[in-house]
Amino acid sequence: MEFLVDMRTTVPEGTPDEAVADMRSREAANSRNLAAQGHLLRLWRPPVAEGEWRTWGLFQARDADELEQVLASMPLRVWRHDSVTPLSPHPNDPGA
């Protein structure tokens, strides 16, 4: 099953730059692992306001419970709000 996840990250005010850099580094490493496992299929950066962190991700999981485990494994999740949309095939999908 595929899921579109809108991820909005808010770094807590006063967080040191070094902590933000470390978090981003750990998130990147974890994203590579999730991609290798077949859970993270794609990432996009939608238009954002200045200072806003937002990412759209296409994920694959057996079900919503497994997706939650995948999302919970991501380091940035502690600063993030996720909106999940389950996707189903469309009969006119040109990629099918």
PDB file of C-alpha atoms in Angstrom:
ATOM      1  CA  MET A   1       0.000   0.000   0.000  1.00  0.00           C
ATOM      2  CA  GLU A   2       1.251   3.495  -0.814  1.00  0.00           C
ATOM      3  CA  PHE A   3       0.833   6.625   1.291  1.00  0.00           C
ATOM      4  CA  LEU A   4       1.425  10.293   0.585  1.00  0.00           C
ATOM      5  CA  VAL A   5       2.772  11.983   3.704  1.00  0.00           C
ATOM      6  CA  ASP A   6       2.863  15.764   4.115  1.00  0.00           C
ATOM      7  CA  MET A   7       5.611  16.408   6.666  1.00  0.00           C
ATOM      8  CA  ARG A   8       5.794  19.835   8.336  1.00  0.00           C
ATOM      9  CA  THR A   9       8.759  20.358  10.617  1.00  0.00           C
ATOM     10  CA  THR A  10       8.987  23.047  13.280  1.00  0.00           C
ATOM     11  CA  VAL A  11      12.354  23.377  15.000  1.00  0.00           C
ATOM     12  CA  PRO A  12      11.856  24.446  18.612  1.00  0.00           C
ATOM     13  CA  GLU A  13      12.898  28.030  19.207  1.00  0.00           C
ATOM     14  CA  GLY A  14      16.346  28.294  20.727  1.00  0.00           C
ATOM     15  CA  THR A  15      17.595  24.975  19.312  1.00  0.00           C
ATOM     16  CA  PRO A  16      21.342  25.334  18.652  1.00  0.00           C
ATOM     17  CA  ASP A  17      22.461  25.181  15.007  1.00  0.00           C
ATOM     18  CA  GLU A  18      24.672  22.196  15.829  1.00  0.00           C
ATOM     19  CA  ALA A  19      21.659  20.238  17.102  1.00  0.00           C
ATOM     20  CA  VAL A  20      19.712  21.073  13.932  1.00  0.00           C
ATOM     21  CA  ALA A  21      22.639  19.975  11.742  1.00  0.00           C
ATOM     22  CA  ASP A  22      22.967  16.725  13.698  1.00  0.00           C
ATOM     23  CA  MET A  23      19.242  16.034  13.400  1.00  0.00           C
ATOM     24  CA  ARG A  24      19.311  16.664   9.636  1.00  0.00           C
ATOM     25  CA  SER A  25      22.300  14.354   9.242  1.00  0.00           C
ATOM     26  CA  ARG A  26      20.594  11.546  11.176  1.00  0.00           C
ATOM     27  CA  GLU A  27      17.377  12.099   9.174  1.00  0.00           C
ATOM     28  CA  ALA A  28      19.272  11.813   5.877  1.00  0.00           C
ATOM     29  CA  ALA A  29      20.961   8.572   6.966  1.00  0.00           C
ATOM     30  CA  ASN A  30      17.659   7.114   8.136  1.00  0.00           C
ATOM     31  CA  SER A  31      15.949   8.135   4.881  1.00  0.00           C
ATOM     32  CA  ARG A  32      18.591   6.254   2.903  1.00  0.00           C
ATOM     33  CA  ASN A  33      17.929   3.163   5.055  1.00  0.00           C
ATOM     34  CA  LEU A  34      14.158   3.452   4.591  1.00  0.00           C
ATOM     35  CA  ALA A  35      14.660   3.749   0.829  1.00  0.00           C
ATOM     36  CA  ALA A  36      16.887   0.656   0.813  1.00  0.00           C
ATOM     37  CA  GLN A  37      14.169  -1.228   2.728  1.00  0.00           C
ATOM     38  CA  GLY A  38      11.561  -0.178   0.126  1.00  0.00           C
ATOM     39  CA  HIS A  39       9.541   2.040   2.475  1.00  0.00           C
ATOM     40  CA  LEU A  40      10.566   5.473   1.202  1.00  0.00           C
ATOM     41  CA  LEU A  41       9.882   5.722  -2.528  1.00  0.00           C
ATOM     42  CA  ARG A  42      10.115   9.453  -3.292  1.00  0.00           C
ATOM     43  CA  LEU A  43      10.525  12.865  -1.653  1.00  0.00           C
ATOM     44  CA  TRP A  44       9.437  16.271  -2.947  1.00  0.00           C
ATOM     45  CA  ARG A  45       9.854  19.801  -1.669  1.00  0.00           C
ATOM     46  CA  PRO A  46       6.589  21.725  -2.219  1.00  0.00           C
ATOM     47  CA  PRO A  47       6.551  25.530  -2.310  1.00  0.00           C
ATOM     48  CA  VAL A  48       7.270  26.810   1.192  1.00  0.00           C
ATOM     49  CA  ALA A  49       7.303  30.092   3.036  1.00  0.00           C
ATOM     50  CA  GLU A  50      10.618  31.467   4.221  1.00  0.00           C
ATOM     51  CA  GLY A  51      11.814  29.489   7.226  1.00  0.00           C
ATOM     52  CA  GLU A  52       9.250  26.718   6.704  1.00  0.00           C
ATOM     53  CA  TRP A  53      10.348  23.082   6.495  1.00  0.00           C
ATOM     54  CA  ARG A  54       7.950  20.970   4.501  1.00  0.00           C
ATOM     55  CA  THR A  55       8.376  17.750   2.552  1.00  0.00           C
ATOM     56  CA  TRP A  56       6.016  15.443   0.695  1.00  0.00           C
ATOM     57  CA  GLY A  57       6.977  11.782   0.806  1.00  0.00           C
ATOM     58  CA  LEU A  58       5.686   8.730  -0.996  1.00  0.00           C
ATOM     59  CA  PHE A  59       5.937   5.748   1.327  1.00  0.00           C
ATOM     60  CA  GLN A  60       5.104   2.076   0.980  1.00  0.00           C
ATOM     61  CA  ALA A  61       3.982  -0.131   3.868  1.00  0.00           C
ATOM     62  CA  ARG A  62       1.753  -3.168   4.423  1.00  0.00           C
ATOM     63  CA  ASP A  63      -0.797  -1.034   6.254  1.00  0.00           C
ATOM     64  CA  ALA A  64      -1.242   2.119   8.348  1.00  0.00           C
ATOM     65  CA  ASP A  65       0.284   0.455  11.423  1.00  0.00           C
ATOM     66  CA  GLU A  66       3.499  -0.386   9.595  1.00  0.00           C
ATOM     67  CA  LEU A  67       3.613   3.129   8.119  1.00  0.00           C
ATOM     68  CA  GLU A  68       3.358   4.573  11.625  1.00  0.00           C
ATOM     69  CA  GLN A  69       6.351   2.447  12.686  1.00  0.00           C
ATOM     70  CA  VAL A  70       8.300   3.708   9.669  1.00  0.00           C
ATOM     71  CA  LEU A  71       7.454   7.354  10.371  1.00  0.00           C
ATOM     72  CA  ALA A  72       8.215   6.963  14.074  1.00  0.00           C
ATOM     73  CA  SER A  73      11.723   5.744  13.175  1.00  0.00           C
ATOM     74  CA  MET A  74      12.551   9.079  11.542  1.00  0.00           C
ATOM     75  CA  PRO A  75      14.607  11.394  13.801  1.00  0.00           C
ATOM     76  CA  LEU A  76      12.819  14.579  12.680  1.00  0.00           C
ATOM     77  CA  ARG A  77       9.498  13.124  13.801  1.00  0.00           C
ATOM     78  CA  VAL A  78       9.996  14.726  17.218  1.00  0.00           C
ATOM     79  CA  TRP A  79       9.739  18.162  15.553  1.00  0.00           C
ATOM     80  CA  ARG A  80       7.275  17.210  12.857  1.00  0.00           C
ATOM     81  CA  HIS A  81       3.556  16.983  12.193  1.00  0.00           C
ATOM     82  CA  ASP A  82       2.590  14.419   9.543  1.00  0.00           C
ATOM     83  CA  SER A  83      -0.611  14.312   7.497  1.00  0.00           C
ATOM     84  CA  VAL A  84      -1.068  10.888   5.907  1.00  0.00           C
ATOM     85  CA  THR A  85      -3.181  10.150   2.841  1.00  0.00           C
ATOM     86  CA  PRO A  86      -3.601   6.484   1.862  1.00  0.00           C
ATOM     87  CA  LEU A  87      -3.456   6.053  -1.912  1.00  0.00           C
ATOM     88  CA  SER A  88      -5.262   3.539  -4.059  1.00  0.00           C
ATOM     89  CA  PRO A  89      -4.716   2.735  -7.740  1.00  0.00           C
ATOM     90  CA  HIS A  90      -6.633   4.721 -10.335  1.00  0.00           C
ATOM     91  CA  PRO A  91      -8.005   2.783 -13.318  1.00  0.00           C
ATOM     92  CA  ASN A  92      -6.635   5.424 -15.745  1.00  0.00           C
ATOM     93  CA  ASP A  93      -3.151   5.615 -14.235  1.00  0.00           C
ATOM     94  CA  PRO A  94      -0.745   5.854 -17.191  1.00  0.00           C
ATOM     95  CA  GLY A  95       2.021   4.285 -15.082  1.00  0.00           C
ATOM     96  CA  ALA A  96       0.088   1.107 -14.416  1.00  0.00           C
TER      97      ALA A  96
END
